[in-house]
PDB file of C-alpha atoms in Angstrom:
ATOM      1  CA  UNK G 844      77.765  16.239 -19.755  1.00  0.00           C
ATOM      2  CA  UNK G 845      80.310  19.019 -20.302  1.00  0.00           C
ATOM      3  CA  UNK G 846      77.991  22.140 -20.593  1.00  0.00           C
ATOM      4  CA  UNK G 847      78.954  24.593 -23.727  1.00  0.00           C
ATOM      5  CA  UNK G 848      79.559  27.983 -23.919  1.00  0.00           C
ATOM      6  CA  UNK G 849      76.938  30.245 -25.234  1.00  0.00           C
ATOM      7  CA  UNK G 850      76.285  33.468 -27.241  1.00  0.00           C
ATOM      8  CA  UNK G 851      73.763  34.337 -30.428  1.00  0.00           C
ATOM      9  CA  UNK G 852      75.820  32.949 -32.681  1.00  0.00           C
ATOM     10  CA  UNK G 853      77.132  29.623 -30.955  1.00  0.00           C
ATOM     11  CA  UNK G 854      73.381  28.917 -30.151  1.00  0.00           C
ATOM     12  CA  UNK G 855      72.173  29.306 -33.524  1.00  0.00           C
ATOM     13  CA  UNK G 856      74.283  27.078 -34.775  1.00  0.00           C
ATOM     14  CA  UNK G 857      73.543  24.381 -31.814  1.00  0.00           C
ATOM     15  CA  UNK G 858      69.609  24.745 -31.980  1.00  0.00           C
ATOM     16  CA  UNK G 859      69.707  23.960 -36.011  1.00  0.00           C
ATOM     17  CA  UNK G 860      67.646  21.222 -37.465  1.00  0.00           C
ATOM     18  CA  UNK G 861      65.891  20.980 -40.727  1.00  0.00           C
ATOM     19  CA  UNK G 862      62.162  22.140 -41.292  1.00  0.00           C
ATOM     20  CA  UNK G 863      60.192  21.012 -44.199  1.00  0.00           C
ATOM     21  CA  UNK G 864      56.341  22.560 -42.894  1.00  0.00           C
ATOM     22  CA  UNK G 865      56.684  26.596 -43.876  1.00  0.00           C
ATOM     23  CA  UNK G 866      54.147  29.264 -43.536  1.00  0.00           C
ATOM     24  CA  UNK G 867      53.046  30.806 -46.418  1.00  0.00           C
ATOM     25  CA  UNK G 868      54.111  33.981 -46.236  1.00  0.00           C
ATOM     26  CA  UNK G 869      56.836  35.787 -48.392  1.00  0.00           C
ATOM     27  CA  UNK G 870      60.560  36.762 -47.378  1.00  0.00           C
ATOM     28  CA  UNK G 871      61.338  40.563 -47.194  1.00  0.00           C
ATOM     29  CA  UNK G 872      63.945  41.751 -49.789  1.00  0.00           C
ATOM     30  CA  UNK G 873      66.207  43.026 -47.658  1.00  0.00           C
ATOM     31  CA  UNK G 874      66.247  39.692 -45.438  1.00  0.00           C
ATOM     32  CA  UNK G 875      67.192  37.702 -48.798  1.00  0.00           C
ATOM     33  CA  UNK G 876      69.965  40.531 -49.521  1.00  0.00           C
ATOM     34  CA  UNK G 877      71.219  39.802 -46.468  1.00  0.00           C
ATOM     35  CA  UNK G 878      71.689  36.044 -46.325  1.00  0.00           C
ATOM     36  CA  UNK G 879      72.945  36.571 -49.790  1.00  0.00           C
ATOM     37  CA  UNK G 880      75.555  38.434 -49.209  1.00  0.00           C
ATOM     38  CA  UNK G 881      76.316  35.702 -45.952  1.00  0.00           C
ATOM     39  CA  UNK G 882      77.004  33.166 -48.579  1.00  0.00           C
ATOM     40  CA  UNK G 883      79.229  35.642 -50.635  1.00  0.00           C
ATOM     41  CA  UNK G 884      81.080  36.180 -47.329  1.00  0.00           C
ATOM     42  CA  UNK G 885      81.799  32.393 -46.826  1.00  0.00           C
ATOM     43  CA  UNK G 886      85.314  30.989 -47.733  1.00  0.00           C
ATOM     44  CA  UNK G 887      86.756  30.520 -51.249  1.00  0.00           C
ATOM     45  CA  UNK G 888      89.473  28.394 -52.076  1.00  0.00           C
ATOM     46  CA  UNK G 889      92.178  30.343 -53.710  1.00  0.00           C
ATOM     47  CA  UNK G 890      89.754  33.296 -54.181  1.00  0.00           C
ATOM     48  CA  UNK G 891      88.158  31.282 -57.162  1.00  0.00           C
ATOM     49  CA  UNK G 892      84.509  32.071 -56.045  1.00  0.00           C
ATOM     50  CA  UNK G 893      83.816  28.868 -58.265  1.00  0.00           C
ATOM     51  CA  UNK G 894      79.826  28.825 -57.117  1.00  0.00           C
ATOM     52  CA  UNK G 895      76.802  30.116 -58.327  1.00  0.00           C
ATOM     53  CA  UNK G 896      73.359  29.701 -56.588  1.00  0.00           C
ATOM     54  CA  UNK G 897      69.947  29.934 -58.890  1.00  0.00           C
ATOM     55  CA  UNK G 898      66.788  31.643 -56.425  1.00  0.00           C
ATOM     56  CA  UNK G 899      63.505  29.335 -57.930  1.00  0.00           C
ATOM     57  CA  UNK G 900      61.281  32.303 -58.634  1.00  0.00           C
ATOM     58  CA  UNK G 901      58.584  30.787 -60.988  1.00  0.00           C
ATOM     59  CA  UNK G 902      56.160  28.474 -59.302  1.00  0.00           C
ATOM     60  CA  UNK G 903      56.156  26.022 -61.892  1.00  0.00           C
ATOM     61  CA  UNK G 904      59.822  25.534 -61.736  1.00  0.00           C
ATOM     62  CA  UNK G 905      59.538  24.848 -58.116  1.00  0.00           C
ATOM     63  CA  UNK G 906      57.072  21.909 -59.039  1.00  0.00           C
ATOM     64  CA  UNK G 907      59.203  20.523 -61.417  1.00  0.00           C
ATOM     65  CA  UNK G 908      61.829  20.548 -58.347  1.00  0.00           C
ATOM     66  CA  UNK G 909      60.030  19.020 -55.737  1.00  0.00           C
ATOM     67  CA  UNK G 910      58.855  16.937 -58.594  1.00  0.00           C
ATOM     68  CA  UNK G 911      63.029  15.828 -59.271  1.00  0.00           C
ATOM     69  CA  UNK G 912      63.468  15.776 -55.466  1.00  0.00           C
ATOM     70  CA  UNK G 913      60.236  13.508 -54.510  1.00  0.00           C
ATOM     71  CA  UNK G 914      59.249  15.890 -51.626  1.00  0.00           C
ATOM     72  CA  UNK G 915      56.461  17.868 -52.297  1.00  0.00           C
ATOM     73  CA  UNK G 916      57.392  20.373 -49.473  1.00  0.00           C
ATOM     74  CA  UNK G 917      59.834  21.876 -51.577  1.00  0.00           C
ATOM     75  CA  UNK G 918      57.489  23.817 -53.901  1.00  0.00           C
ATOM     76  CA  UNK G 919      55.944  25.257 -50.175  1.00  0.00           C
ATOM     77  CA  UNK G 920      59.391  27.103 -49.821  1.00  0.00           C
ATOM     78  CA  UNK G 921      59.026  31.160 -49.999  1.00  0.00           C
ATOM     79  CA  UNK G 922      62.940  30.655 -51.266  1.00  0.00           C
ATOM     80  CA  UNK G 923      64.410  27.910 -52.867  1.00  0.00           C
ATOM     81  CA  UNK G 924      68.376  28.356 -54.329  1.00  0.00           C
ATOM     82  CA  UNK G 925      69.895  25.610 -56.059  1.00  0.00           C
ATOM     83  CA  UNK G 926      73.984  25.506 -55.311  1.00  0.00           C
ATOM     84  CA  UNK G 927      76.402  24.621 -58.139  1.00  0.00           C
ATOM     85  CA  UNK G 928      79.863  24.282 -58.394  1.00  0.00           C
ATOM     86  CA  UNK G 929      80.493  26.722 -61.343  1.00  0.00           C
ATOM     87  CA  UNK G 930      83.633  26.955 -63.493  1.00  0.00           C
ATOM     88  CA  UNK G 931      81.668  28.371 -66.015  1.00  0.00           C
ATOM     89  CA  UNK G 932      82.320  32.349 -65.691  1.00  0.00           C
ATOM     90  CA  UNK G 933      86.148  31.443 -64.888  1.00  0.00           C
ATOM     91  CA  UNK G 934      86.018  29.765 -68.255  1.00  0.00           C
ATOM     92  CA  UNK G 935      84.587  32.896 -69.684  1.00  0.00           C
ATOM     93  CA  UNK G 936      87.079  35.047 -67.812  1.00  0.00           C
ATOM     94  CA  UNK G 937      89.891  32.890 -69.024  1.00  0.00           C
ATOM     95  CA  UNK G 938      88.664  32.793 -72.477  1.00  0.00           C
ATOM     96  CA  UNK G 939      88.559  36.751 -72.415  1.00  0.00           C
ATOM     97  CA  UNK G 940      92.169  37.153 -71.006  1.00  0.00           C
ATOM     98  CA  UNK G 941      93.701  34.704 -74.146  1.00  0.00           C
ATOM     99  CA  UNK G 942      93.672  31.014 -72.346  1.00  0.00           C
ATOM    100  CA  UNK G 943      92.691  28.817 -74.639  1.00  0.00           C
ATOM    101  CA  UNK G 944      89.878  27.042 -72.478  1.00  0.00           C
ATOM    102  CA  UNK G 945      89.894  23.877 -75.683  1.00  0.00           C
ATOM    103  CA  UNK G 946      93.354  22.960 -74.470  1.00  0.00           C
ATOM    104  CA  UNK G 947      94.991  20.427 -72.438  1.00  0.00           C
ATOM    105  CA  UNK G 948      96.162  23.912 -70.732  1.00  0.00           C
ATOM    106  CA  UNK G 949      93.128  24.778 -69.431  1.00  0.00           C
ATOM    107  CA  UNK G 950      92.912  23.127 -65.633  1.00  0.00           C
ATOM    108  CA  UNK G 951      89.607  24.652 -64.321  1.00  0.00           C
ATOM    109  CA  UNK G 952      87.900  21.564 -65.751  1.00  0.00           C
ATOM    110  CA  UNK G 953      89.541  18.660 -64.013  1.00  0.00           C
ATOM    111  CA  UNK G 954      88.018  16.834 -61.212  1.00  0.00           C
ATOM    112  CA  UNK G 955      90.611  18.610 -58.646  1.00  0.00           C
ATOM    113  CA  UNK G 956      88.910  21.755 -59.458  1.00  0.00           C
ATOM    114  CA  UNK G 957      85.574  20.785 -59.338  1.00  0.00           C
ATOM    115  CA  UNK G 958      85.844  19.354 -55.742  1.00  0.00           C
ATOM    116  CA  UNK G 959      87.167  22.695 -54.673  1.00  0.00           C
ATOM    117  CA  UNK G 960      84.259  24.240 -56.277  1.00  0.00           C
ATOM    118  CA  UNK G 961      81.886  21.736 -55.032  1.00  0.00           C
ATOM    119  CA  UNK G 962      83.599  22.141 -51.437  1.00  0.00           C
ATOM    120  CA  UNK G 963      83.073  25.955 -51.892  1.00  0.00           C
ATOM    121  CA  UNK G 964      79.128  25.657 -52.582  1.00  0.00           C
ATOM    122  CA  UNK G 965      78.625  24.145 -49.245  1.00  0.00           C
ATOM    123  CA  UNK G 966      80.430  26.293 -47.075  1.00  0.00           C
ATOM    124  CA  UNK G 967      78.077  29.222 -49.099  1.00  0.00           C
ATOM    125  CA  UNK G 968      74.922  27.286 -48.895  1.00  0.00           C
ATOM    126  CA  UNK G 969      75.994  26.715 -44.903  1.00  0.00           C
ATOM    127  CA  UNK G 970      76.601  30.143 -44.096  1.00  0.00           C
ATOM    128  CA  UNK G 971      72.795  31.354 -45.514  1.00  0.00           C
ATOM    129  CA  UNK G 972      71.470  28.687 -43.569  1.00  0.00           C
ATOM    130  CA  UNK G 973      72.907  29.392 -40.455  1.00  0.00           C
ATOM    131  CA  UNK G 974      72.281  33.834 -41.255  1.00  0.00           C
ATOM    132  CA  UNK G 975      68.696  32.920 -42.549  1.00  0.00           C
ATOM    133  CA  UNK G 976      68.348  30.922 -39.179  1.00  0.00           C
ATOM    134  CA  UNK G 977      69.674  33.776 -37.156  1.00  0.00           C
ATOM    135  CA  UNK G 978      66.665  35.875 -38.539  1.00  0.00           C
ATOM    136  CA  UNK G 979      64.107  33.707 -37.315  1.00  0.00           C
ATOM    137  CA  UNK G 980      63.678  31.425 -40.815  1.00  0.00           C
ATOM    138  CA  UNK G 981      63.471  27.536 -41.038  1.00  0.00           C
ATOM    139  CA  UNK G 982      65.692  25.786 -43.790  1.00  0.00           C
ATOM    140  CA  UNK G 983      66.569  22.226 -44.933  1.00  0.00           C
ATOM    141  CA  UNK G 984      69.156  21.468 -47.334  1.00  0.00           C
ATOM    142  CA  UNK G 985      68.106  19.161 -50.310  1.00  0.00           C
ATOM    143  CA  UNK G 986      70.266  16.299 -51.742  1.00  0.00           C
ATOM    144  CA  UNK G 987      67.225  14.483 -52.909  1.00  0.00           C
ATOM    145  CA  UNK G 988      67.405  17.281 -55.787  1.00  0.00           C
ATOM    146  CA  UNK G 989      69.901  14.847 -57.221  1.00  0.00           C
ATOM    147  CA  UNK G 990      67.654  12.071 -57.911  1.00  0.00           C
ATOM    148  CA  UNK G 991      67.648  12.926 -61.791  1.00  0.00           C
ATOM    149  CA  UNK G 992      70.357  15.552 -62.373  1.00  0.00           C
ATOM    150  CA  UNK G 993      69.891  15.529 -66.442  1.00  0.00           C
ATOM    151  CA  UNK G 994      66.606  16.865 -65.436  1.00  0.00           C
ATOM    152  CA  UNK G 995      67.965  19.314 -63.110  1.00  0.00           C
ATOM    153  CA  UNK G 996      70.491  20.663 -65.239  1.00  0.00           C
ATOM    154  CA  UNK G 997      68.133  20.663 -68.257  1.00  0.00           C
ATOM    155  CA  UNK G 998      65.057  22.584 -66.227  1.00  0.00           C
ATOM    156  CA  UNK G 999      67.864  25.489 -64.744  1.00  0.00           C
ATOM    157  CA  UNK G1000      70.140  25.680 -67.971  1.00  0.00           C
ATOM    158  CA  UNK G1001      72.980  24.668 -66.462  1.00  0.00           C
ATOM    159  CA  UNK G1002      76.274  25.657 -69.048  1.00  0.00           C
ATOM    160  CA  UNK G1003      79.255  23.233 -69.215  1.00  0.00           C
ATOM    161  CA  UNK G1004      81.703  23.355 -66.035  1.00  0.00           C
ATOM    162  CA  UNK G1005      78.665  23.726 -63.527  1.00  0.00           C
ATOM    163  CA  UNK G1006      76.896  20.933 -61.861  1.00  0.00           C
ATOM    164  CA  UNK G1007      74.344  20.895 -59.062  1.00  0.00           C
ATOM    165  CA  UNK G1008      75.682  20.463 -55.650  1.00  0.00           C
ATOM    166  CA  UNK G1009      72.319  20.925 -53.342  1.00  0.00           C
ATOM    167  CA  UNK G1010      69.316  23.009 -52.702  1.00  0.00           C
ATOM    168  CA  UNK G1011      68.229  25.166 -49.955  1.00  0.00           C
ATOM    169  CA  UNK G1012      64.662  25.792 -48.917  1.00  0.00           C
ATOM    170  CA  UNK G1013      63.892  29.042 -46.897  1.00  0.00           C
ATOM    171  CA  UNK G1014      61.035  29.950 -45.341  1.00  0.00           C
ATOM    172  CA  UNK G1015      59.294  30.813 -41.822  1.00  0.00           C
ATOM    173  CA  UNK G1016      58.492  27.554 -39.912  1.00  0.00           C
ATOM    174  CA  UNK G1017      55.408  25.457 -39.731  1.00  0.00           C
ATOM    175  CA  UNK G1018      56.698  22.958 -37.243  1.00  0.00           C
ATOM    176  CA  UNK G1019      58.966  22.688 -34.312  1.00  0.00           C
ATOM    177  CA  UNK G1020      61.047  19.042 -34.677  1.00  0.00           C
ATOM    178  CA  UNK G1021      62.824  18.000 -32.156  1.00  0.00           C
ATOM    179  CA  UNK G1022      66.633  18.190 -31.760  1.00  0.00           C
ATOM    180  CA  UNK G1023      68.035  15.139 -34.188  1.00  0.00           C
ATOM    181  CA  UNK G1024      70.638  13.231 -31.944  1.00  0.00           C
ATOM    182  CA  UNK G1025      73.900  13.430 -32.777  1.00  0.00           C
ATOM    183  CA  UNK G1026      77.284  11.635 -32.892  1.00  0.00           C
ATOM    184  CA  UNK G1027      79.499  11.036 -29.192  1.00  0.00           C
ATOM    185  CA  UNK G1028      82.208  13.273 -29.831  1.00  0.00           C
ATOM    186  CA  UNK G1029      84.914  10.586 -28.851  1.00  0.00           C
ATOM    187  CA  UNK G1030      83.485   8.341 -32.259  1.00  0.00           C
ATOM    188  CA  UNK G1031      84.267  12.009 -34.449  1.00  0.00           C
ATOM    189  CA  UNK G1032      86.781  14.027 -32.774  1.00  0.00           C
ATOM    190  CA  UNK G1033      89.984  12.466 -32.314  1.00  0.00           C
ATOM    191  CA  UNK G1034      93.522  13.697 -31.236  1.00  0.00           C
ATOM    192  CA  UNK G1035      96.262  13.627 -33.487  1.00  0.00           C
ATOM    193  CA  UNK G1036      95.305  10.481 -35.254  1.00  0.00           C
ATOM    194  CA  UNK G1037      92.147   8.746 -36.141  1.00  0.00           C
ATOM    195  CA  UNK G1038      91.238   5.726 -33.640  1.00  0.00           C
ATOM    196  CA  UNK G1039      90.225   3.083 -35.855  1.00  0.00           C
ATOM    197  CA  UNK G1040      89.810   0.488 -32.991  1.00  0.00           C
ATOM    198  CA  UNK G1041      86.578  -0.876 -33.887  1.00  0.00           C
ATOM    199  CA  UNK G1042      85.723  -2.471 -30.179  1.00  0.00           C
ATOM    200  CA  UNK G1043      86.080   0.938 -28.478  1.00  0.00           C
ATOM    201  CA  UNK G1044      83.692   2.873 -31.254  1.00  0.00           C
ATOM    202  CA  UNK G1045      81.162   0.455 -31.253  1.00  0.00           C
ATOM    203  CA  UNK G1046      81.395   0.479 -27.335  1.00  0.00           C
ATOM    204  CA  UNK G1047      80.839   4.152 -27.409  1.00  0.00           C
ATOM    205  CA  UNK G1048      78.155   3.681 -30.236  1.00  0.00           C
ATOM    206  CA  UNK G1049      76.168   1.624 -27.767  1.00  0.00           C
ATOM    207  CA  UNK G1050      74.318   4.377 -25.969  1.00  0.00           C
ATOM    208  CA  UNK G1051      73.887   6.188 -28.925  1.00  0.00           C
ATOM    209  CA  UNK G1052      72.045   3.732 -31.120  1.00  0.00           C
ATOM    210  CA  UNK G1053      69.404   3.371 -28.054  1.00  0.00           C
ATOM    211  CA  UNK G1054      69.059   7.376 -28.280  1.00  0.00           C
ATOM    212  CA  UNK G1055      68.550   7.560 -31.648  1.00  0.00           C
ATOM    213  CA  UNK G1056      66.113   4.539 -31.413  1.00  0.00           C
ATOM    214  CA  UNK G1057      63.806   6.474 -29.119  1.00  0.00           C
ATOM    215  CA  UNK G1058      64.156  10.208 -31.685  1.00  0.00           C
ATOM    216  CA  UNK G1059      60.488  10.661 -33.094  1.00  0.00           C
ATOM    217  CA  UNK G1060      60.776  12.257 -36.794  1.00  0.00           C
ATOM    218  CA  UNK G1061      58.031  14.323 -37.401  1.00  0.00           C
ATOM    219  CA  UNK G1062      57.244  12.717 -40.923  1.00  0.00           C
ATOM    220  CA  UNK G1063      56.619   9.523 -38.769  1.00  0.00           C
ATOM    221  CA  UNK G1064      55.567  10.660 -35.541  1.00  0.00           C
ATOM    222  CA  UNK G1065      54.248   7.508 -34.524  1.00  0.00           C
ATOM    223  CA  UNK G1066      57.296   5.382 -34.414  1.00  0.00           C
ATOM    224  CA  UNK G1067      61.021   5.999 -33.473  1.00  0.00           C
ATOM    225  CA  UNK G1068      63.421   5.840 -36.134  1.00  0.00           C
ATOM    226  CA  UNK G1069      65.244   2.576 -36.144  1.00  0.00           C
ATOM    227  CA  UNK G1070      68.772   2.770 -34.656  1.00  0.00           C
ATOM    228  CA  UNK G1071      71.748   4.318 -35.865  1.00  0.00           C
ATOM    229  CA  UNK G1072      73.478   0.985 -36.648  1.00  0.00           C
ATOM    230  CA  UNK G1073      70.113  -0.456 -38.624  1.00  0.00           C
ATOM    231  CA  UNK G1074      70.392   3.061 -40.786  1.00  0.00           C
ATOM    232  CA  UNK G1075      74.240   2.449 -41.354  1.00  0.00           C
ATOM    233  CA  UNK G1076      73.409  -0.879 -42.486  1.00  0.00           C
ATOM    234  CA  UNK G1077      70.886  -0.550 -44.817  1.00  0.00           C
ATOM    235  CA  UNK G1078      71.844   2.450 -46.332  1.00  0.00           C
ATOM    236  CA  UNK G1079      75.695   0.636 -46.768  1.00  0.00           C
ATOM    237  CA  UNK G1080      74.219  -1.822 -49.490  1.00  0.00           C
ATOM    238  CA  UNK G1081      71.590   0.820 -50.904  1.00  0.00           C
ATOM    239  CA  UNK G1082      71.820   0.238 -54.917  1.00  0.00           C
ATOM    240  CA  UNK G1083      69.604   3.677 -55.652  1.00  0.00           C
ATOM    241  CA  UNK G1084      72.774   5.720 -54.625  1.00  0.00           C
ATOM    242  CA  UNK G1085      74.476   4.517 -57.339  1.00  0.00           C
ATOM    243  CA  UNK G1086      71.742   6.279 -59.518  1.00  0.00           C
ATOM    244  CA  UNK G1087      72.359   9.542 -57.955  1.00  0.00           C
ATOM    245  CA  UNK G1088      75.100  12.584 -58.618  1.00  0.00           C
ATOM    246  CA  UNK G1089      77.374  12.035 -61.039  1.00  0.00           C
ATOM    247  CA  UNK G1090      77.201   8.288 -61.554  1.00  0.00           C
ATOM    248  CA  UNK G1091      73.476   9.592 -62.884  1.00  0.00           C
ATOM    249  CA  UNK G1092      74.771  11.697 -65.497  1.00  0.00           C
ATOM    250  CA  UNK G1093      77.031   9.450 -66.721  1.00  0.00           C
ATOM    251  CA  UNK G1094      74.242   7.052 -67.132  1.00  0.00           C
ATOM    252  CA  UNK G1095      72.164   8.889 -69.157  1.00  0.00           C
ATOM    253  CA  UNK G1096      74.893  10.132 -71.575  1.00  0.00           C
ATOM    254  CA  UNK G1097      74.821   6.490 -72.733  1.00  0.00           C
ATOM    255  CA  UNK G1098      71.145   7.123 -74.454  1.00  0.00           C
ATOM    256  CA  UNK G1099      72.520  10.378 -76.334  1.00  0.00           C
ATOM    257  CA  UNK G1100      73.272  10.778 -79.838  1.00  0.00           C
ATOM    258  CA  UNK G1101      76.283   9.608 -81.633  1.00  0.00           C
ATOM    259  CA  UNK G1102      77.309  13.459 -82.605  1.00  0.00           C
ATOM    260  CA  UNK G1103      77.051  14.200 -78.699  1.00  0.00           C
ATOM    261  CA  UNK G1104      79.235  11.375 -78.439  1.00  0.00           C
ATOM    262  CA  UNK G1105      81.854  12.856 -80.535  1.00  0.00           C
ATOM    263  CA  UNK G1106      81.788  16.163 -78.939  1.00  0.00           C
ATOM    264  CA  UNK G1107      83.328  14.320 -75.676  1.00  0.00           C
ATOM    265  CA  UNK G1108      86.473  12.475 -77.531  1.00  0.00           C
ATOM    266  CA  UNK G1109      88.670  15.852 -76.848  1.00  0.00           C
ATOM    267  CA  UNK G1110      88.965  14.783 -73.419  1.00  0.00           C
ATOM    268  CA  UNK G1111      92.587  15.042 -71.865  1.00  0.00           C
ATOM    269  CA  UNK G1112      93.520  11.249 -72.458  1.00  0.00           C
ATOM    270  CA  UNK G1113      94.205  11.234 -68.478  1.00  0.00           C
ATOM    271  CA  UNK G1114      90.411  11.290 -68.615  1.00  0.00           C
ATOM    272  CA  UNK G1115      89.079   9.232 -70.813  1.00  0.00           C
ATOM    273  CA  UNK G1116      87.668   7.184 -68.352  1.00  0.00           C
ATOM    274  CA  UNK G1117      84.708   9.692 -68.514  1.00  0.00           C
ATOM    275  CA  UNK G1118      85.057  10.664 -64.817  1.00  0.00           C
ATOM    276  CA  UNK G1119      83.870  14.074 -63.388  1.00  0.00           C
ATOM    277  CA  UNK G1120      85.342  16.624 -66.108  1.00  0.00           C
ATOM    278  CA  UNK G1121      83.161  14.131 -68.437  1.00  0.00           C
ATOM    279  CA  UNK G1122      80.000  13.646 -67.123  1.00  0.00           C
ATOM    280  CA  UNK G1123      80.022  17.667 -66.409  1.00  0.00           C
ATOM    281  CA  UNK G1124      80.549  18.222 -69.952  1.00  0.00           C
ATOM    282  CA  UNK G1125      78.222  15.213 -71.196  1.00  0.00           C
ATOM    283  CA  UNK G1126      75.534  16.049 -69.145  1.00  0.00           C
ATOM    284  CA  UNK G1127      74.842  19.429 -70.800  1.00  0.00           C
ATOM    285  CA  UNK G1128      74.829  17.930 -74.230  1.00  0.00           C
TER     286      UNK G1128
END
C-alpha cells in the first residue's frame, strides 16, 4: 500500500467519517464564527455566492427536522445548518439594479444556474465540515433532510429561487466509528480517459466488496454491512428515491390549488416541462 503524505490538514481530511452520537454540550461563538467564515471562504462559481445556510436555533424546529429526516439524532446536534442553493438575493440585487427578474431575460432561474448554485452549497457545507473537524467537532451531512422537501421549505421559509441542498450537524462526539472503507483508486481515478472495461473494475471490485462485507456500522454493530455490490444493487432499483429532491416537489404541486397553478404558466416555454426552474418556483406556492 503506497503510504501518503501527512500534515494537519491532509490528516483531517483522511481521518473524516460521519458521527451521529454528540455530547451535549454547546459550541463556543467564536468556534461557529470561525467555521462560518470557512464556508464563506470556499469556491464560488463566477463570484455568484449563490448559497445561503439557515443555523436551527429553536429546539422545536430541530424536531420538526429530524422529524423530515427520520433520524432522531439530528435534534441532539449543538449546530444544525441547512444548505440551499439561493438565487434569491441575486434576484433582489437584479431587481434593484433595473433587470426585470419577470422576463425571459432574467437567467438566474434556469436549471444551469441552479446546479452551479447547488454545486456551490457543497463545496461551503464541505469546507465547515472539514474546519469544524479540525477543531476537534464531529459532523455528518444529512440528505435524508430531503425526504419531504415541501415540508422543509415550508418549516424554514424558503423564498422562490432557493431550494434545500443538505444539512450539517455539528457537535462534539459521542462515539468513535470506525474508518468506512473506501473505493480502490484504480475503479475512481483514471488517466486521461475513463476505463469503462467492466471485467477489469469488477476484478478490482473483488477485494473490496469482501472489505466492506466485514465494516461494522455502529447503528448495527452486530452484523457487517452487506457488500458493496449487494448495496449497489438494491439501492439501483430503489423506488423511494424517486420521492426525494426535486421529483418530491414536483409531486406535491399536483395537490395545490388551481390559482397556484396559474401562477406557474409564465414559465419560459423552453420549460414548460416543469423541470427544476418549476418545481423551485412551485414548491414555494
Amino acid at each position: 500500500m503506497t503510504e501518503y503524505m501527512h500534515n494537519p490538514t491532509v490528516d483531517v481530511l483522511l481521518d473524516r467519517r460521519s458521527i451521529r452520537a454528540f455530547q451535549q454540550e454547546p459550541i463556543d461563538p467564536q468556534t461557529l464564527t470561525t467555521i462560518e467564515a470557512a464556508a464563506q471562504h470556499a469556491a464560488s462559481s463566477q463570484y455568484l455566492n449563490d448559497w445561503s445556510a439557515i443555523r436551527i436555533l429553536d429546539h422545536t424546529l430541530k424536531q420538526q427536522i429530524a422529524e423530515v429526516g427520520r433520524q432522531p439524532y439530528i435534534a441532539d446536534a449543538a449546530a444544525l445548518y441547512v444548505f440551499v442553493l439561493d438565487e434569491y438575493r441575486n434576484a433582489v440585487i437584479a431587481r434593484n439594479s433595473g433587470v426585470a427578474v419577470d422576463s425571459d431575460e432574467f437567467t438566474l432561474n434556469h436549471s444551469y444556474r441552479f446546479s452551479q448554485a447547488q454545486n456551490d452549497a457543497v463545496l461551503a457545507l464541505h469546507a465547515m465540515e472539514t474546519a469544524a473537524e479540525s477543531l476537534g467537532l464531529g459532523c455528518v451531512i444529512l440528505g435524508s433532510i430531503l425526504n419531504d422537501v415541501p415540508r422543509l421549505i415550508e418549516l424554514m421559509k424558503l423564498p422562490e429561487y432557493t431550494y434545500p441542498v443538505l444539512g450539517l450537524a455539528i457537535g462534539k462526539p459521542a462515539q468513535q466509528p470506525n474508518l468506512k472503507p473506501r473505493l480502490p483508486r484504480s475503479v475512481q481515478f483514471f488517466d486521461n480517459a475513463y476505463n469503462s472495461d467492466p471485467e477489469l473494475m469488477l476484478q478490482r471490485m473483488s477485494e473490496f466488496n469482501e472489505e466492506v462485507h466485514q465494516y461494522y456500522d455502529l447503528r448495527d454493530a452486530a452484523h457487517p454491512v452487506p457488500t458493496y455490490d449487494a448495496q449497489i444493487a438494491q439501492k439501483a432499483v430503489d423506488q423511494g428515491v424517486l420521492e426525494r429532491g426535486l421529483g418530491h416537489a414536483r409531486a406535491g404541486v399536483r395537490h395545490r390549488t388551481l390559482a397556484a397553478h396559474q401562477r406557474c404558466r409564465g414559465l419560459n416555454p423552453r420549460l414548460r416541462e416543469c423541470g427544476l426552474r418549476c418545481s423551485a418556483r412551485c414548491a414555494r406556492m
